[in-house]
mmCIF file with all atom_site columns, C-alpha atoms in Angstrom:
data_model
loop_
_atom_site.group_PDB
_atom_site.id
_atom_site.type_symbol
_atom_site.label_atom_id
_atom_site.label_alt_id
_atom_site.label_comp_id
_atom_site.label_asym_id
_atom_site.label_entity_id
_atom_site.label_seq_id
_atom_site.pdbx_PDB_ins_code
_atom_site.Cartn_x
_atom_site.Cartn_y
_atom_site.Cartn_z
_atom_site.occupancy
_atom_site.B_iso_or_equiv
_atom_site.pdbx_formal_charge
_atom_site.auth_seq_id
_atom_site.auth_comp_id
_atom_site.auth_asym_id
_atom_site.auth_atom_id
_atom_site.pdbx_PDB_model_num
ATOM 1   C CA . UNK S 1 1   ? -12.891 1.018  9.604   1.00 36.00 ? 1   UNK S CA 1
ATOM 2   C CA . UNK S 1 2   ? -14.707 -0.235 6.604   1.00 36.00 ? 2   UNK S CA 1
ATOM 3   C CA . UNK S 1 3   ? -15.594 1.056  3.306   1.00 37.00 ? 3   UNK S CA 1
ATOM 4   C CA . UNK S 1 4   ? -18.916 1.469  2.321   1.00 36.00 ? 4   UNK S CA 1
ATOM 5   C CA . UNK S 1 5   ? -20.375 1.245  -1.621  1.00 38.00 ? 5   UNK S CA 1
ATOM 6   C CA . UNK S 1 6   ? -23.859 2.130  -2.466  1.00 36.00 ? 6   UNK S CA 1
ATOM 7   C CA . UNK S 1 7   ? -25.146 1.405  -6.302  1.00 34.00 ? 7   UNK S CA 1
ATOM 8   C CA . UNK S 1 8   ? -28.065 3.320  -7.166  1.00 37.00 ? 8   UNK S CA 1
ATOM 9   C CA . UNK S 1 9   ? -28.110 2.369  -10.918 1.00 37.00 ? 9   UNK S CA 1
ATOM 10  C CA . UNK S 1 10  ? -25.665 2.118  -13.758 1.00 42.00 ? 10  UNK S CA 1
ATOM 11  C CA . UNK S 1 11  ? -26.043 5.774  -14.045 1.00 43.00 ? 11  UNK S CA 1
ATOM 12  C CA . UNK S 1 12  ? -25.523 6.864  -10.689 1.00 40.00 ? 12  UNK S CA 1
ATOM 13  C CA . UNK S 1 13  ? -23.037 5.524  -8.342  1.00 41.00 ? 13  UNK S CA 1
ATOM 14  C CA . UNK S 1 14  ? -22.376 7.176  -4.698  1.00 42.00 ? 14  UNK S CA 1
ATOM 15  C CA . UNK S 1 15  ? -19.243 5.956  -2.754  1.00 44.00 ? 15  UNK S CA 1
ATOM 16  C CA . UNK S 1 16  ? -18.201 6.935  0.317   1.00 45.00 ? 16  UNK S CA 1
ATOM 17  C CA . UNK S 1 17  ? -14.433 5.663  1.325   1.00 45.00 ? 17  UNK S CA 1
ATOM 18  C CA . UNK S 1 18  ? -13.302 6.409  4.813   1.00 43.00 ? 18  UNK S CA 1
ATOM 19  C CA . UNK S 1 19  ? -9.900  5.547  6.492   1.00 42.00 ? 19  UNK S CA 1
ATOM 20  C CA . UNK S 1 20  ? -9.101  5.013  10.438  1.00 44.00 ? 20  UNK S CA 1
ATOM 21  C CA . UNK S 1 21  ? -8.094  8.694  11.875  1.00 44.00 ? 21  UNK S CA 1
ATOM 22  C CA . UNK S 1 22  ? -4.427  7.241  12.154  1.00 48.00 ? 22  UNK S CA 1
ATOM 23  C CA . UNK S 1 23  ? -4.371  7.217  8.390   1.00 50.00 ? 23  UNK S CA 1
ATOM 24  C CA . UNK S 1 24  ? -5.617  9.669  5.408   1.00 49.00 ? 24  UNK S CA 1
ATOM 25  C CA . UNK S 1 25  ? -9.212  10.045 5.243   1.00 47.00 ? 25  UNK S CA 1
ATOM 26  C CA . UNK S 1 26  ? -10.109 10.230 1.797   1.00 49.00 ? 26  UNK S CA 1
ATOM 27  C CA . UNK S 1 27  ? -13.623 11.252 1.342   1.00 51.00 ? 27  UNK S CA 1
ATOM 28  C CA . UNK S 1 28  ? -15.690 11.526 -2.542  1.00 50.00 ? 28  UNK S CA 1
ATOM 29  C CA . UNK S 1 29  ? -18.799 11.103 -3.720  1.00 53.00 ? 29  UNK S CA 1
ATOM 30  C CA . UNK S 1 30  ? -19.903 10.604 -7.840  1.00 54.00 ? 30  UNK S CA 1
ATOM 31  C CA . UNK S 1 31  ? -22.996 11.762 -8.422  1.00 57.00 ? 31  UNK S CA 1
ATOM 32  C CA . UNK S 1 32  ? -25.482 10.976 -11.844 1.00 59.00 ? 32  UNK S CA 1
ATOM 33  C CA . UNK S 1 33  ? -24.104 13.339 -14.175 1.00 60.00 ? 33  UNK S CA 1
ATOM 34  C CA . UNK S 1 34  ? -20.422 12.299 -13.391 1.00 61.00 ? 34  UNK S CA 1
ATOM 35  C CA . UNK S 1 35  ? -19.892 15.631 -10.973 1.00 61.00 ? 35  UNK S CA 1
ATOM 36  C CA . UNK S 1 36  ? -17.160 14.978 -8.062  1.00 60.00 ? 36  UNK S CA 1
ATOM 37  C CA . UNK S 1 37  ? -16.993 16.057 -4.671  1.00 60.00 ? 37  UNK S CA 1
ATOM 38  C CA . UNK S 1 38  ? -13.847 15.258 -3.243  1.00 61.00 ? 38  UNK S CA 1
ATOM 39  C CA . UNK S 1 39  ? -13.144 15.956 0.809   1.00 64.00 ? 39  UNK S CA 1
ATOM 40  C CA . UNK S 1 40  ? -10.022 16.110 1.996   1.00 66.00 ? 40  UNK S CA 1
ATOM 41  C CA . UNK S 1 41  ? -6.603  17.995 1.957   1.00 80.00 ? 41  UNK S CA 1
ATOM 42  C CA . UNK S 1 42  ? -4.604  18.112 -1.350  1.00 88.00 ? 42  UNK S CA 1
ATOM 43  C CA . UNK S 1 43  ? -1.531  16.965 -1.586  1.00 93.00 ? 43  UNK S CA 1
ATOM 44  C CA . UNK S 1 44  ? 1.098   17.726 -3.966  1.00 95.00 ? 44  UNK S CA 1
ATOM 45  C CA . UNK S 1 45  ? 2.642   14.603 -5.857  1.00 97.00 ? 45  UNK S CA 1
ATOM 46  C CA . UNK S 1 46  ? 6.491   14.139 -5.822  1.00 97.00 ? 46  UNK S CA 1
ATOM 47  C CA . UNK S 1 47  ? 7.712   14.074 -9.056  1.00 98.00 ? 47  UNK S CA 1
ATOM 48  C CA . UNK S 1 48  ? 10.839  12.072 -10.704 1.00 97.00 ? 48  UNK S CA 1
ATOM 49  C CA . UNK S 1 49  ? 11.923  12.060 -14.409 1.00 97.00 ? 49  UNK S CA 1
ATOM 50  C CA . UNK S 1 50  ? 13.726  9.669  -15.581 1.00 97.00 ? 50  UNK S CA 1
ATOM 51  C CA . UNK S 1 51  ? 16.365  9.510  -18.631 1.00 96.00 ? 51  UNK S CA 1
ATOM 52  C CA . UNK S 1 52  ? 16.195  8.025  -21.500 1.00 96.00 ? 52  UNK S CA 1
ATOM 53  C CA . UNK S 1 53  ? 18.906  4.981  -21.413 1.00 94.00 ? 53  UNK S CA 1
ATOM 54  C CA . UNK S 1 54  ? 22.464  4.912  -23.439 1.00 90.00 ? 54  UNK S CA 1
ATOM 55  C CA . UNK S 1 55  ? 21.027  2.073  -25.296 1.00 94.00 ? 55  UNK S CA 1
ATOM 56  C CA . UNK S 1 56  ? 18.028  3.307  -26.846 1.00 93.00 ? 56  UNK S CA 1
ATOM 57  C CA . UNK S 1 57  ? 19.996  6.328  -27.765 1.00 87.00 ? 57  UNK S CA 1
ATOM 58  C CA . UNK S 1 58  ? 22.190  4.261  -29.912 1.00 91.00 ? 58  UNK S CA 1
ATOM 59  C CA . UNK S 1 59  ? 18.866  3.325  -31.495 1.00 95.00 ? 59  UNK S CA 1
ATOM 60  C CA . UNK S 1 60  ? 18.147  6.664  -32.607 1.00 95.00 ? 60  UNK S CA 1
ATOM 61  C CA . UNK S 1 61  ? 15.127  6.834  -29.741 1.00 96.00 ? 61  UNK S CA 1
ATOM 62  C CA . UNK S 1 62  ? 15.039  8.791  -26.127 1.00 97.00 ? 62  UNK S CA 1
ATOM 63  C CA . UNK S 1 63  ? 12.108  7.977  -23.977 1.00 97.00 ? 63  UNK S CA 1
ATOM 64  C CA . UNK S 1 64  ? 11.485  10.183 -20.634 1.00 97.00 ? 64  UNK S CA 1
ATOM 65  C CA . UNK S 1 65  ? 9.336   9.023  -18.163 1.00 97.00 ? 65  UNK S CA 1
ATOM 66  C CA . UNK S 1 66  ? 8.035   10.813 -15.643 1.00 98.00 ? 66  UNK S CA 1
ATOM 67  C CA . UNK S 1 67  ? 6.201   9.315  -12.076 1.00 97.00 ? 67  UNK S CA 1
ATOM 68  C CA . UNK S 1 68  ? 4.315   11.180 -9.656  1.00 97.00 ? 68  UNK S CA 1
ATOM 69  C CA . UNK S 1 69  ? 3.189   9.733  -6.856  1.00 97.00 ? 69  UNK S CA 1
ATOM 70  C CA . UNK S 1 70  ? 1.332   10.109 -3.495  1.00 95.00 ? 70  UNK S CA 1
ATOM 71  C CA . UNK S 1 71  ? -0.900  13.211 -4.340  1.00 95.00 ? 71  UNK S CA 1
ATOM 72  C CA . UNK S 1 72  ? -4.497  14.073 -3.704  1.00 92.00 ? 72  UNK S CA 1
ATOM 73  C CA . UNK S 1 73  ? -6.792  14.788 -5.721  1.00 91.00 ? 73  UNK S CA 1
ATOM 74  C CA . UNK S 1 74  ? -7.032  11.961 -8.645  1.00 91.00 ? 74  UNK S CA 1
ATOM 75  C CA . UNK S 1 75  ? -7.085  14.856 -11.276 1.00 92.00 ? 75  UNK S CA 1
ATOM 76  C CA . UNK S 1 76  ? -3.158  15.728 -11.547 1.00 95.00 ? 76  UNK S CA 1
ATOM 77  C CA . UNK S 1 77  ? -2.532  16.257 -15.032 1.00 96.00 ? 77  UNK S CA 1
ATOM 78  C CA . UNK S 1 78  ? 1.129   15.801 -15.994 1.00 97.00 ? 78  UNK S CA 1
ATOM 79  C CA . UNK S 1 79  ? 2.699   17.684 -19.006 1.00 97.00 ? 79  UNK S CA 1
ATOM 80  C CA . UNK S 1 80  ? 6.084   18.367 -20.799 1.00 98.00 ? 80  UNK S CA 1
ATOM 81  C CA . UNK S 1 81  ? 8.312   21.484 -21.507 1.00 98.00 ? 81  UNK S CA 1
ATOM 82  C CA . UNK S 1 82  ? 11.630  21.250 -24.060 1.00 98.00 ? 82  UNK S CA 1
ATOM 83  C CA . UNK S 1 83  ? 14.128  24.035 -23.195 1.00 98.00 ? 83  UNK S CA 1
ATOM 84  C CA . UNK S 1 84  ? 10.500  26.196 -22.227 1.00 96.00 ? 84  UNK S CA 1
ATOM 85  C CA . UNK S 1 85  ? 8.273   25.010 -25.056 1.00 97.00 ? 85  UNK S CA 1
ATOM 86  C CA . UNK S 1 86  ? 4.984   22.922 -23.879 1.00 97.00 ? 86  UNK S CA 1
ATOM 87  C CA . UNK S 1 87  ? 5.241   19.295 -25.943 1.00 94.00 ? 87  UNK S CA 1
ATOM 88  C CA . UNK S 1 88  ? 2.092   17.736 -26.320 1.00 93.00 ? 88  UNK S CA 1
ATOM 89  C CA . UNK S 1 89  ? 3.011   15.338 -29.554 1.00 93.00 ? 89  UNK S CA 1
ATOM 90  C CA . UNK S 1 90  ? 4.662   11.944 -28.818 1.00 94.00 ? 90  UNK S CA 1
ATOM 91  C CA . UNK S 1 91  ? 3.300   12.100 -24.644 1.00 96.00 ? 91  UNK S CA 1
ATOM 92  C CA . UNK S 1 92  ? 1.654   9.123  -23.077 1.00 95.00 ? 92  UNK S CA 1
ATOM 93  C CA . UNK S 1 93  ? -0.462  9.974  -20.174 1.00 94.00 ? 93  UNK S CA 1
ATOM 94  C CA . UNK S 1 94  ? -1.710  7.544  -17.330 1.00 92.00 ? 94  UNK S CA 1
ATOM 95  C CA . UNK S 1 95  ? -4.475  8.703  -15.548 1.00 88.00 ? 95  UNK S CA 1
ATOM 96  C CA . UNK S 1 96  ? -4.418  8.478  -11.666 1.00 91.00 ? 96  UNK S CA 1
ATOM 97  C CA . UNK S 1 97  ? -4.346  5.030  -9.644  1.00 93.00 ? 97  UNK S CA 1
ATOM 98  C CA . UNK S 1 98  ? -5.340  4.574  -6.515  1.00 93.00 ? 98  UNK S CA 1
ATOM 99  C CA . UNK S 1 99  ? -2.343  3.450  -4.002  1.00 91.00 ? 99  UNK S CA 1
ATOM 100 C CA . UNK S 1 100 ? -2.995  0.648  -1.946  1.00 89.00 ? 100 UNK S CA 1
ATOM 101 C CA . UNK S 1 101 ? -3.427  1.633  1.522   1.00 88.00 ? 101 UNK S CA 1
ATOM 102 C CA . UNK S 1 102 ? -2.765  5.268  1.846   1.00 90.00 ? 102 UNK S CA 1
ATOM 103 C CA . UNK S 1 103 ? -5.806  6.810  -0.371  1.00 89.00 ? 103 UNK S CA 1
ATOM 104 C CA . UNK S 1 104 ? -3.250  8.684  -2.493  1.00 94.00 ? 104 UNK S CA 1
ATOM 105 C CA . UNK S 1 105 ? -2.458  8.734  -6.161  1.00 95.00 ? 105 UNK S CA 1
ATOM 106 C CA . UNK S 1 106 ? -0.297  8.046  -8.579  1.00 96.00 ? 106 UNK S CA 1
ATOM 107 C CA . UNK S 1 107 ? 0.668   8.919  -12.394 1.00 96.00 ? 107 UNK S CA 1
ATOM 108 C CA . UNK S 1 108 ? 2.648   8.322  -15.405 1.00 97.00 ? 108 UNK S CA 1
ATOM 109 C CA . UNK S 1 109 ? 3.542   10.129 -18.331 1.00 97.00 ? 109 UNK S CA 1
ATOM 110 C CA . UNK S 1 110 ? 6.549   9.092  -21.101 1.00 97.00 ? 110 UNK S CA 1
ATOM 111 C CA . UNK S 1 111 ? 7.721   11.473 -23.581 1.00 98.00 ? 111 UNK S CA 1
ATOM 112 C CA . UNK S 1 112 ? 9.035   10.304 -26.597 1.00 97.00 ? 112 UNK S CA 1
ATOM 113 C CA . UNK S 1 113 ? 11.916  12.119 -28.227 1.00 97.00 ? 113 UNK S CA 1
ATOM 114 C CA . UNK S 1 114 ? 14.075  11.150 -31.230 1.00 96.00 ? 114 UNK S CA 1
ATOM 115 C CA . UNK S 1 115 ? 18.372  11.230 -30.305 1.00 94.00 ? 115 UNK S CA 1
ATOM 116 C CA . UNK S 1 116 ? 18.455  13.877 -32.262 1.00 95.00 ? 116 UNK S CA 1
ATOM 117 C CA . UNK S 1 117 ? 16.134  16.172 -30.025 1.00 96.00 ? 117 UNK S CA 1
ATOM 118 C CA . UNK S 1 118 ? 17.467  14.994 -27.281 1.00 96.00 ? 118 UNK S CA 1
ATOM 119 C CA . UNK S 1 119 ? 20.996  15.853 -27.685 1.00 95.00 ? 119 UNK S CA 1
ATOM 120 C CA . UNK S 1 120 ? 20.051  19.560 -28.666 1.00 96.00 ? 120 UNK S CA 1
ATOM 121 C CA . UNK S 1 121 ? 17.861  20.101 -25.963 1.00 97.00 ? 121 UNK S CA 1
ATOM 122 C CA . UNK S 1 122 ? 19.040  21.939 -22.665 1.00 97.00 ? 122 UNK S CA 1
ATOM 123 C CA . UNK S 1 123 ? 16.451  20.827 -19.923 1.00 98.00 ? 123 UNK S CA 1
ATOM 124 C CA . UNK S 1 124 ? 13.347  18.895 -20.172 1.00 98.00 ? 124 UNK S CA 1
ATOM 125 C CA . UNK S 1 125 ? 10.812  20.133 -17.519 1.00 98.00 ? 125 UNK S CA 1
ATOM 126 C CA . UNK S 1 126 ? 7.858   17.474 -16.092 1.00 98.00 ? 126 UNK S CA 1
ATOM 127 C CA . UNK S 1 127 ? 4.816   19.598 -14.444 1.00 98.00 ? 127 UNK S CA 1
ATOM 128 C CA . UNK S 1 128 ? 2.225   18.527 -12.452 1.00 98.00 ? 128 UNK S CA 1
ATOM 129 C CA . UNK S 1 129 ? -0.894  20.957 -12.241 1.00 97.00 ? 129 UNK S CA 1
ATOM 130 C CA . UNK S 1 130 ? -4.387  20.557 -10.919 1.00 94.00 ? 130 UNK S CA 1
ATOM 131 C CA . UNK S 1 131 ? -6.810  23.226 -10.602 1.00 88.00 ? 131 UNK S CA 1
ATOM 132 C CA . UNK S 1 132 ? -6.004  26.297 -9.383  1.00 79.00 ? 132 UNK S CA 1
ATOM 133 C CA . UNK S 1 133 ? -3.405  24.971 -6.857  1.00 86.00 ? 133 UNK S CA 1
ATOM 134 C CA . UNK S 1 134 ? 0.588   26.109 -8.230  1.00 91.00 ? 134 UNK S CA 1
ATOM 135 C CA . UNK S 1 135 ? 2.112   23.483 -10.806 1.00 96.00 ? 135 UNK S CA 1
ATOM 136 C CA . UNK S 1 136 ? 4.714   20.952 -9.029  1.00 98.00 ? 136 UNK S CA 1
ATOM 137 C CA . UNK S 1 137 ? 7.599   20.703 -11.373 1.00 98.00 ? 137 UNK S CA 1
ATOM 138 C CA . UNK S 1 138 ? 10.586  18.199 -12.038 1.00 98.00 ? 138 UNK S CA 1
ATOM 139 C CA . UNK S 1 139 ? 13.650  20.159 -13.897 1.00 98.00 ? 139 UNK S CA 1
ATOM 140 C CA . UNK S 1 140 ? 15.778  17.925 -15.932 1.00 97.00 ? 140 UNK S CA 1
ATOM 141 C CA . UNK S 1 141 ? 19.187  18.878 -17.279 1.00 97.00 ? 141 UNK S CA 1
ATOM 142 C CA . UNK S 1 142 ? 19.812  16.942 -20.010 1.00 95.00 ? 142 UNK S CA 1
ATOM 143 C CA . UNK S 1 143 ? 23.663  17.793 -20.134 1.00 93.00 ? 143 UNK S CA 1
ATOM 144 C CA . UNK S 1 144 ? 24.232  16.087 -17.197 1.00 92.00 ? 144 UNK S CA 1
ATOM 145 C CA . UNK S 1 145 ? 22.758  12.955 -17.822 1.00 88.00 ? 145 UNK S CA 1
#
């Protein structure tokens, strides 16, 4: 199929994306005042965290990272949790990106932590939320890493 772009003005910008029916059809329209209507089904991302490396411990540094990937809507919003306590200091958030081909997207986040914190804490939680849909969560134990 094709996809189709119609510019109105700098202030208003319609879009309408559509997909062959062997793929994900991924339907959304921006309207003037920078409302959204997105069609399609959600889809929860899949979510991996991963440790901060022997190396920059040594350093006195541990940086988490934590990908999501192939979920619809673009909203996600990815946050932290220490041991049960939200972290919103020291977090790094990419917004969502468009994969190439499958009309699904994808996130980062990085979660900076001194060596200090990091040896004391017991798990280090990743969430994914959007809306009112249930959070998608990635549980790290930091023991066995």
């Amino acid at each position: 199929m094709e996809v189709v772009g119609l510019y109105t003005s700098a202030a208003s910008v319609q879009e309408v994306f559509v997909r062959t029916l062997n793929e994900v059809v991924s339907l959304w329209w921006t309207f003037g005042g920078g409302t959204r209507l997105s069609v399609g089904s959600d889809v929860r991302p899949t979510l991996t965290v991963l440790p901060p490396s022997s190396m920059e411990a040594k350093q006195g540094k541990a940086t988490l990272v934590c990908l999501a990937s192939k979920g619809f809507p673009s909203d996600w919003k990815l946050s932290w949790k220490v041991d049960g306590k939200s972290l919103t200091s020291d977090v790094s958030v990419s917004g969502g990106v468009l994969e190439k081909g499958n009309g699904l997207y994808s996130w980062s986040s990085t979660l900076s932590l001194t060596e200090e914190q990091w040896r004391k804490a017991g798990t280090v939680i990743c969430e994914a939320s959007q809306g009112s849909q249930s959070p998608v969560a990635y549980s790290l134990n930091t023991k066995q890493c």
